[in-house]
DNA sequence: CGACTGTTTGAACGCGTTCAACTGCGGTGG
DNA sequence: CCACCGCAGTTGAACGCGTTCAAACAGTCG
């Protein structure tokens, strides 16, 4: 279910001043001194390949990460192996804040594609809180955003039926992906297998397959081996009764 | 489903210096200057009665609250009225942080019993972040804790069966209630109806009733009109395969 | 070529839903 | 005072959404 864990610290390829994400209009503008701090805060880059573990439940990680590129997901397991995917992780997202604050990781993170991560050291958080109240506020904001997404997910898994759930999830991921698309206006592709979808929706693989087929037959998505292409995001949102993501600017660490 | 909204700002009865919660051993010790700030930060007290709305989805609240006494819950609704309870709110918990940070509330909060709330003004958060990095850290910590609880809930609703879900939920609430019990060693009572349990677990009322009956028959809980008494918390945890709450100290705003 | 991953399909089963009806209790008003 | 209502809980029966079991196919990789 999760491959080996090869952690290669590459040399730093993206100085924060030339961050490819920061220019995107979803991210708020930062003050020069904030950027300077973040740049110092950043300790390097980590490249992980598809299927490998980024963080492991029960471990004490000394780092937290911002995703530069690639997709991942957070999940928890029950003792007998049942898996629940909690949320997905896209470029611009912060990973490992929970663990940094509370010590032990309570969930795991795995890469859905190859990923490039900015590495920050947990211990420097104290300095951040002491000297950069704006960034401290941002961290709380980021945690609150994750909470909002979980609220939505929980609503979905708890109260929507299979078709509504699938439609919501795909529309949701489509929205998130669009907001951090570098190359703009191409069809969005979600790099997941149907097993991932099943483990997110709380459904079996078989029934997930049959549900996805309905969405395909309605012309709303296209499915390729290991990825999902969205054709009709509004249609999906309509099925689930979902109103889309807020358009607020957000911070980027 | 939610009654009227009578909001009575009573005079301040509990100065922070004589806070009945703060002496509890679950809460971390605070520095004198932190207490002084919190005391100034606190603008009054709000008393709400059972069944009334504390916060409403879509509204822009100027306040955030710490629960002094009583129980409440956060929930979301689908357009057709299906309700999902996201989490419960107990004494010592902070309410409305999401809304304070992001503007519009994305969920509602309702009182399960009469509640007494400490009222803080949203706009003073800036001062907190600027002058009290320790408290700022605490706010992020509190948000991360909520995220952890949601993770657990999502795992439960997504991957546990009805009996496991019910057992987990009741054990979880038992643990939280115990940690903030003022009067110590009495049987914990959870002030919910079976409809609340159903809307938390993502089950129908009828099936929730039948599931709860199994727990009653096994001698693990007792049910009274509108409240649940826990008799065998370990038994419940065992059914669900849950390992209990962490024992870390936490902040109290 | 064989092994493996991801997807697909059919069929039987069963957990949980839905519909319906009834109980007990407390409050309310005629 | 009692009839009436509504809420919380309970129970039975039929139904159906989603699970489970089983088998098969396509594509990739060594």
XYZ file of C-alpha atoms (C1' of nucleotides) in Angstrom:
566
model
C 0.000 0.000 0.000
C 2.973 2.298 0.540
C 6.303 1.686 -1.105
C 9.822 2.237 0.201
C 10.807 5.537 1.759
C 13.717 6.958 -0.192
C 14.355 10.450 1.099
C 16.715 12.377 -1.070
C 17.604 15.894 -0.050
C 18.424 17.492 -3.324
C 20.234 20.747 -3.572
C 17.988 23.748 -3.477
C 16.633 24.417 -6.915
C 13.972 26.940 -6.137
C 15.043 29.912 -4.029
C 11.958 31.452 -2.429
C 12.580 34.632 -4.384
C 11.966 32.649 -7.561
C 9.210 30.422 -6.187
C 7.083 29.195 -9.077
C 3.948 29.098 -6.939
C 4.094 32.468 -5.261
C 3.070 34.487 -8.344
C -0.235 32.602 -8.566
C -3.190 34.796 -7.803
C -4.590 32.459 -5.149
C -1.729 33.310 -2.833
C -1.600 36.504 -0.869
C 1.222 38.984 -1.316
C 3.938 38.808 1.299
C 6.044 41.552 2.800
C 9.730 41.547 1.849
C 10.775 40.792 5.431
C 8.359 37.874 5.545
C 9.860 36.461 2.381
C 13.326 36.922 3.778
C 12.372 34.970 6.865
C 10.693 32.179 4.942
C 13.728 31.925 2.739
C 15.942 31.472 5.796
C 13.350 29.182 7.375
C 13.573 26.881 4.374
C 16.252 24.314 4.935
C 16.258 22.543 1.579
C 14.158 20.494 -0.746
C 12.982 16.936 -0.565
C 12.066 14.887 -3.563
C 9.894 11.833 -3.052
C 8.637 9.459 -5.647
C 5.146 8.186 -6.298
C 3.911 5.747 -3.691
C 6.486 6.514 -1.033
C 5.739 7.615 2.524
C 6.281 11.267 3.353
C 5.209 11.082 6.995
C 4.283 8.086 9.107
C 1.693 7.849 11.881
C 3.348 7.452 15.245
C 6.631 9.027 14.209
C 8.114 12.291 15.467
C 9.148 14.323 12.503
C 11.570 17.197 12.925
C 10.325 18.794 9.758
C 7.367 20.328 8.101
C 6.928 20.778 4.412
C 5.343 22.919 1.776
C 4.463 21.173 -1.454
C 6.178 22.687 -4.473
C 4.839 20.188 -6.961
C 2.998 16.896 -7.069
C 0.051 15.337 -5.225
C -0.176 13.415 -1.976
C -2.735 12.325 0.581
C -3.186 12.049 4.333
C -4.712 8.865 5.738
C -5.301 6.785 8.834
C -5.573 3.029 9.254
C -7.668 0.906 11.570
C -5.865 -1.946 13.363
C -7.176 -4.465 10.826
C -5.961 -2.490 7.840
C -9.062 -0.611 6.751
C -7.873 2.710 5.378
C -9.521 6.114 5.387
C -8.074 8.878 3.261
C -8.620 12.137 5.131
C -7.614 14.721 2.580
C -5.439 15.352 -0.421
C -2.325 17.481 -0.571
C -1.599 19.770 -3.492
C 1.048 22.323 -4.416
C 1.074 25.175 -1.928
C -0.230 23.052 0.929
C 1.577 22.735 4.220
C 2.269 19.215 5.468
C 3.118 18.070 8.959
C 1.952 21.034 11.013
C -0.036 18.789 13.353
C 3.002 16.675 14.060
C 5.212 19.710 14.552
C 2.877 21.179 17.133
C 1.839 18.077 18.990
C 4.856 15.846 18.720
C 3.633 12.563 17.391
C 2.057 12.245 13.963
C -1.525 11.004 14.159
C -1.814 10.249 10.458
C 0.391 9.232 7.558
C 1.136 10.999 4.289
C 1.896 9.272 1.013
C 2.851 10.620 -2.394
C 0.357 10.127 -5.241
C 2.856 11.302 -7.798
C 6.453 12.321 -7.523
C 6.585 15.350 -5.240
C 8.966 18.157 -4.541
C 8.759 19.562 -1.021
C 10.275 22.587 0.690
C 11.679 21.513 4.037
C 11.334 23.598 7.194
C 12.619 22.808 10.644
C 10.105 22.406 13.366
C 12.282 24.054 15.979
C 12.328 27.327 14.063
C 8.595 27.669 14.543
C 9.280 29.372 17.872
C 11.231 32.095 16.104
C 8.440 32.486 13.600
C 5.871 32.978 16.337
C 8.093 35.377 18.223
C 9.144 37.598 15.341
C 6.534 37.271 12.624
C 2.995 37.602 13.945
C 1.658 37.812 10.417
C 3.102 34.449 9.542
C 1.934 33.032 12.856
C -1.554 34.158 11.965
C -1.121 32.464 8.605
C -0.269 29.168 10.250
C -3.447 29.261 12.292
C -5.311 30.211 9.164
C -3.866 27.239 7.328
C -4.906 24.912 10.141
C -8.408 26.391 10.085
C -8.610 25.844 6.334
C -7.718 22.196 6.736
C -10.440 21.981 9.352
C -12.967 23.449 6.910
C -12.059 20.937 4.262
C -12.435 18.123 6.767
C -15.827 19.449 7.791
C -16.956 19.250 4.181
C -15.529 15.778 3.778
C -17.200 14.553 6.901
C -20.520 15.969 5.765
C -20.061 14.144 2.505
C -19.084 10.765 3.908
C -21.712 10.974 6.620
C -24.713 12.216 4.718
C -24.341 11.943 0.949
C -25.029 8.807 -1.069
C -22.424 7.187 -3.273
C -23.043 9.209 -6.426
C -23.215 12.497 -4.565
C -20.058 11.675 -2.665
C -18.070 10.812 -5.742
C -19.301 13.894 -7.576
C -18.471 16.125 -4.634
C -14.992 14.700 -4.206
C -14.047 15.070 -7.824
C -15.478 18.572 -8.075
C -13.646 19.508 -4.899
C -10.310 18.216 -6.124
C -10.898 19.843 -9.474
C -11.419 23.181 -7.769
C -8.305 22.862 -5.692
C -6.211 21.747 -8.626
C -7.416 24.600 -10.837
C -6.453 27.181 -8.265
C -2.812 26.080 -8.345
C -2.506 25.192 -12.013
C 0.672 26.699 -13.400
C -0.062 26.086 -17.028
C -3.557 27.424 -16.903
C -6.332 26.213 -19.087
C -5.847 22.569 -19.723
C -8.156 19.776 -18.559
C -7.347 18.986 -14.916
C -6.063 15.475 -14.180
C -6.325 13.883 -10.754
C -3.623 11.238 -10.217
C -5.617 8.677 -8.228
C -6.720 5.085 -8.601
C -10.292 4.020 -7.890
C -8.989 2.469 -4.689
C -7.989 5.934 -3.487
C -11.433 7.267 -4.300
C -13.020 4.341 -2.488
C -10.895 4.905 0.611
C -11.784 8.582 0.574
C -15.510 8.094 0.181
C -15.788 5.256 2.673
C -17.034 2.873 -0.048
C -15.895 -0.479 -1.373
C -13.788 -0.637 -4.488
C -16.469 -2.462 -6.439
C -19.197 0.000 -5.692
C -16.879 2.919 -6.299
C -16.172 1.499 -9.731
C -19.858 1.267 -10.542
C -20.473 4.777 -9.244
C -17.636 6.259 -11.256
C -18.994 4.520 -14.308
C -22.199 6.473 -13.951
C -20.240 9.715 -13.937
C -18.337 8.565 -17.015
C -21.556 7.603 -18.796
C -22.965 11.044 -18.060
C -19.915 12.545 -19.739
C -18.728 14.322 -16.625
C -15.341 12.699 -16.290
C -12.999 10.504 -18.262
C -10.996 7.741 -16.622
C -7.557 6.602 -17.539
C -5.393 4.044 -15.773
C -4.520 5.830 -12.552
C -5.972 9.219 -13.287
C -9.234 11.050 -13.640
C -9.917 13.851 -16.074
C -12.704 16.311 -15.307
C -14.970 17.309 -18.172
C -17.925 18.949 -16.426
C -17.082 20.403 -13.042
C -20.376 22.266 -12.717
C -22.324 19.128 -13.430
C -20.477 17.342 -10.664
C -21.067 20.169 -8.230
C -24.745 20.151 -9.141
C -25.124 16.436 -8.430
C -23.652 16.861 -4.981
C -25.326 20.146 -4.153
C -21.974 21.719 -3.469
C -21.296 25.393 -3.941
C -17.607 25.451 -4.740
C -14.524 26.702 -2.994
C -14.265 30.176 -1.513
C -12.173 32.520 -3.604
C -10.146 34.037 -0.799
C -6.441 34.519 -1.159
C -4.415 32.311 1.079
C -0.954 32.297 2.568
C 1.945 30.260 1.204
C 4.749 29.259 3.537
C -34.224 21.627 15.069
C -32.808 24.796 16.574
C -34.853 26.999 18.852
C -34.874 30.745 19.238
C -31.651 32.650 19.705
C -31.869 34.584 22.937
C -28.478 36.090 23.567
C -28.133 37.541 26.987
C -24.889 39.179 27.911
C -24.809 38.690 31.610
C -22.489 40.570 33.868
C -19.145 38.919 34.303
C -19.330 36.298 36.975
C -16.050 34.539 36.525
C -12.977 36.752 36.419
C -10.177 34.870 34.674
C -8.181 34.947 37.880
C -10.867 32.788 39.468
C -11.616 30.656 36.429
C -13.108 27.371 37.565
C -11.564 25.480 34.661
C -8.005 26.716 34.759
C -6.972 24.714 37.851
C -7.802 21.431 36.093
C -4.732 19.379 35.379
C -5.518 19.014 31.667
C -4.782 22.659 31.094
C -1.278 24.015 30.889
C -0.021 26.637 33.292
C -0.054 30.158 31.983
C 2.325 33.022 32.651
C 0.945 35.913 34.700
C 1.228 38.300 31.749
C -0.666 35.837 29.559
C -3.448 35.663 32.116
C -3.535 39.421 32.329
C -3.938 39.666 28.589
C -6.613 37.000 28.414
C -8.461 38.740 31.183
C -8.445 41.980 29.191
C -9.218 40.081 26.005
C -12.372 38.704 27.594
C -15.256 41.046 26.954
C -17.996 39.378 28.961
C -20.019 36.271 29.315
C -22.813 34.863 27.218
C -25.412 32.532 28.518
C -27.363 30.442 26.033
C -30.041 27.919 26.739
C -30.410 24.377 25.531
C -31.329 24.113 21.877
C -30.454 27.653 20.883
C -28.032 28.650 18.149
C -24.624 29.914 19.212
C -23.240 30.502 15.730
C -24.921 30.221 12.351
C -23.452 29.077 9.043
C -23.111 31.961 6.639
C -22.995 34.643 9.327
C -20.068 36.887 10.173
C -19.571 36.782 13.893
C -17.538 39.465 15.604
C -16.845 37.158 18.507
C -15.202 33.984 19.515
C -15.946 32.053 22.649
C -14.478 29.755 25.224
C -16.916 27.382 26.850
C -17.091 27.787 30.617
C -19.800 25.217 31.159
C -22.251 23.126 29.189
C -22.176 21.116 25.986
C -22.709 22.080 22.344
C -22.078 20.765 18.866
C -20.897 21.937 15.468
C -22.830 20.815 12.397
C -23.465 21.375 8.720
C -26.604 20.874 6.654
C -27.108 19.750 3.079
C -29.540 21.797 0.984
C -32.314 19.237 1.555
C -31.908 19.257 5.312
C -29.736 16.236 5.977
C -27.581 17.096 8.962
C -24.060 16.043 9.840
C -22.727 16.738 13.307
C -19.015 17.445 12.965
C -17.867 17.549 16.540
C -18.950 18.282 20.085
C -17.981 21.242 22.193
C -17.158 20.912 25.858
C -15.932 23.181 28.643
C -12.527 24.602 27.818
C -13.078 24.423 24.066
C -12.732 27.425 21.806
C -15.663 28.155 19.493
C -15.720 30.274 16.363
C -12.025 30.474 15.542
C -12.645 29.442 11.927
C -15.164 32.210 11.477
C -12.921 34.759 13.138
C -10.058 33.974 10.819
C -11.888 33.456 7.568
C -14.831 35.784 7.874
C -17.888 33.741 7.143
C -18.910 30.807 9.323
C -18.928 27.538 7.394
C -20.804 25.615 10.054
C -23.329 26.214 12.802
C -23.091 25.672 16.532
C -25.986 24.741 18.786
C -26.230 24.288 22.545
C -26.936 20.767 23.839
C -27.475 22.047 27.349
C -27.485 25.506 28.784
C -24.029 26.953 28.239
C -21.948 29.719 29.687
C -19.434 31.208 27.274
C -16.554 33.648 27.679
C -16.756 36.232 24.915
C -13.704 37.523 23.054
C -13.606 40.072 20.282
C -12.308 38.954 16.976
C -10.563 42.223 16.265
C -8.301 41.830 19.269
C -6.755 38.727 17.742
C -4.290 40.975 15.945
C -3.012 42.275 19.259
C -2.739 38.749 20.544
C -0.641 37.690 17.585
C 1.539 40.771 17.810
C 2.247 40.727 21.529
C 1.760 37.177 22.755
C 3.513 34.636 20.576
C 2.868 31.951 23.153
C -0.864 32.458 22.926
C -0.649 32.679 19.159
C 1.033 29.301 19.177
C -1.758 28.044 21.401
C -4.392 29.136 18.910
C -2.698 27.175 16.152
C -2.402 24.262 18.539
C -6.104 24.415 19.281
C -6.916 24.424 15.570
C -4.625 21.441 15.050
C -6.328 19.583 17.873
C -9.712 20.105 16.262
C -8.236 18.773 13.046
C -7.053 15.651 14.848
C -10.471 15.022 16.288
C -12.012 15.440 12.856
C -9.513 12.998 11.401
C -10.615 10.408 13.941
C -14.269 11.093 13.267
C -13.806 10.800 9.552
C -11.982 7.505 9.967
C -14.882 6.303 12.057
C -17.690 7.377 9.765
C -15.832 6.224 6.693
C -14.527 2.862 7.784
C -16.178 1.539 10.942
C -19.486 -0.314 11.041
C -22.423 0.891 13.086
C -21.526 -0.792 16.369
C -17.884 0.253 16.163
C -18.871 3.790 15.309
C -21.267 4.142 18.190
C -18.787 2.614 20.619
C -16.017 4.889 19.410
C -18.135 8.013 19.643
C -19.316 7.351 23.147
C -15.861 6.371 24.367
C -14.452 9.495 22.756
C -16.971 11.798 24.369
C -16.504 10.016 27.658
C -12.776 10.680 27.513
C -13.241 14.320 26.709
C -15.837 14.803 29.402
C -13.710 13.097 32.048
C -10.796 15.385 31.346
C -12.835 18.463 32.205
C -14.971 17.071 34.981
C -15.013 19.491 37.855
C -16.603 17.206 40.392
C -14.358 14.305 39.637
C -15.442 10.736 40.023
C -19.046 10.458 39.115
C -20.476 8.563 36.151
C -20.161 10.754 33.068
C -23.407 11.802 31.380
C -23.573 12.861 27.759
C -26.524 15.191 27.096
C -27.577 13.972 23.649
C -30.616 12.402 22.019
C -30.300 9.393 19.755
C -30.946 11.744 16.856
C -27.714 13.568 17.693
C -25.828 10.292 17.764
C -27.359 9.298 14.438
C -26.398 12.607 12.832
C -22.865 12.232 14.143
C -22.378 8.674 12.967
C -23.976 9.147 9.576
C -26.693 6.584 10.390
C -30.477 6.626 10.431
C -32.296 7.158 13.682
C -33.842 3.709 13.620
C -30.613 1.876 13.119
C -28.866 4.041 15.671
C -31.519 3.031 18.167
C -30.960 -0.641 17.475
C -27.198 -0.219 17.697
C -27.373 1.637 20.990
C -29.590 -1.114 22.312
C -26.796 -3.595 21.752
C -24.463 -1.453 23.808
C -27.088 -1.209 26.532
C -27.639 -4.968 26.487
C -23.920 -5.516 26.878
C -23.999 -3.329 29.969
C -21.677 -0.709 28.543
C -23.984 2.272 28.719
C -27.303 3.264 30.227
C -29.775 5.428 28.368
C -32.091 7.981 29.849
C -34.371 10.377 28.042
C -31.916 12.766 26.427
C -28.725 11.546 27.987
C -26.280 8.670 27.925
C -24.425 7.340 30.926
C -21.153 5.471 30.382
C -20.617 2.330 32.408
C -17.713 0.632 30.647
C -15.483 3.010 28.741
C -12.761 0.435 28.137
C -15.266 -2.000 26.708
C -16.439 0.646 24.277
C -12.900 1.502 23.255
C -12.200 -2.188 22.732
C -15.176 -2.656 20.417
C -14.013 0.200 18.227
C -10.305 -0.566 18.380
C -9.623 2.913 19.652
C -6.686 3.752 21.855
C -7.967 6.703 23.829
C -7.114 10.357 23.966
C -3.573 11.662 24.309
C -2.787 12.921 27.782
C -1.032 16.109 26.808
C -1.771 19.336 28.591
C -3.550 21.847 26.470
C -4.039 25.585 26.437
C -7.149 27.356 27.689
C -8.036 30.745 26.290
C 6.166 -15.236 -20.626
C 4.473 -14.730 -15.965
C 3.461 -11.604 -12.294
C 1.233 -7.694 -10.894
C -1.607 -3.533 -10.706
C -5.777 -1.283 -11.946
C -10.231 -1.857 -13.755
C -14.473 -4.260 -14.873
C -18.567 -7.185 -14.352
C -22.038 -10.511 -12.366
C -24.430 -12.480 -8.599
C -25.688 -13.288 -3.784
C -25.893 -11.394 0.444
C -26.631 -8.336 4.328
C -26.220 -4.049 6.853
C -28.539 -0.189 7.258
C -32.704 2.539 5.428
C -37.317 3.519 5.088
C -42.044 3.181 6.277
C -45.249 2.661 9.715
C -47.102 2.300 14.061
C -47.024 2.515 19.053
C -45.427 3.871 23.920
C -44.484 7.073 27.607
C -43.878 11.512 29.166
C -44.268 16.426 29.822
C -46.346 20.626 28.543
C -50.304 23.398 27.068
C -54.682 25.061 26.587
C -59.716 24.565 26.547
C -58.968 18.283 34.899
C -58.281 16.158 30.946
C -57.721 16.164 25.916
C -54.307 16.987 22.869
C -49.874 17.610 20.967
C -45.045 16.888 20.211
C -40.759 14.847 21.422
C -37.816 10.851 22.481
C -37.510 6.301 22.225
C -38.924 1.606 20.518
C -40.188 -2.125 17.440
C -41.406 -4.849 13.165
C -41.213 -5.623 8.361
C -39.907 -4.744 3.584
C -36.749 -2.835 0.790
C -32.481 -1.467 -1.396
C -27.893 0.521 -1.479
C -23.642 -0.917 -0.947
C -20.655 -5.114 0.318
C -18.580 -9.293 -0.544
C -17.136 -13.046 -3.308
C -15.501 -14.464 -7.574
C -13.708 -14.207 -11.985
C -11.836 -12.024 -15.899
C -9.304 -8.520 -18.838
C -5.888 -4.918 -20.221
C -1.556 -2.878 -19.718
C 3.111 -2.738 -17.802
C 7.259 -4.381 -16.187
C 11.069 -7.512 -15.424
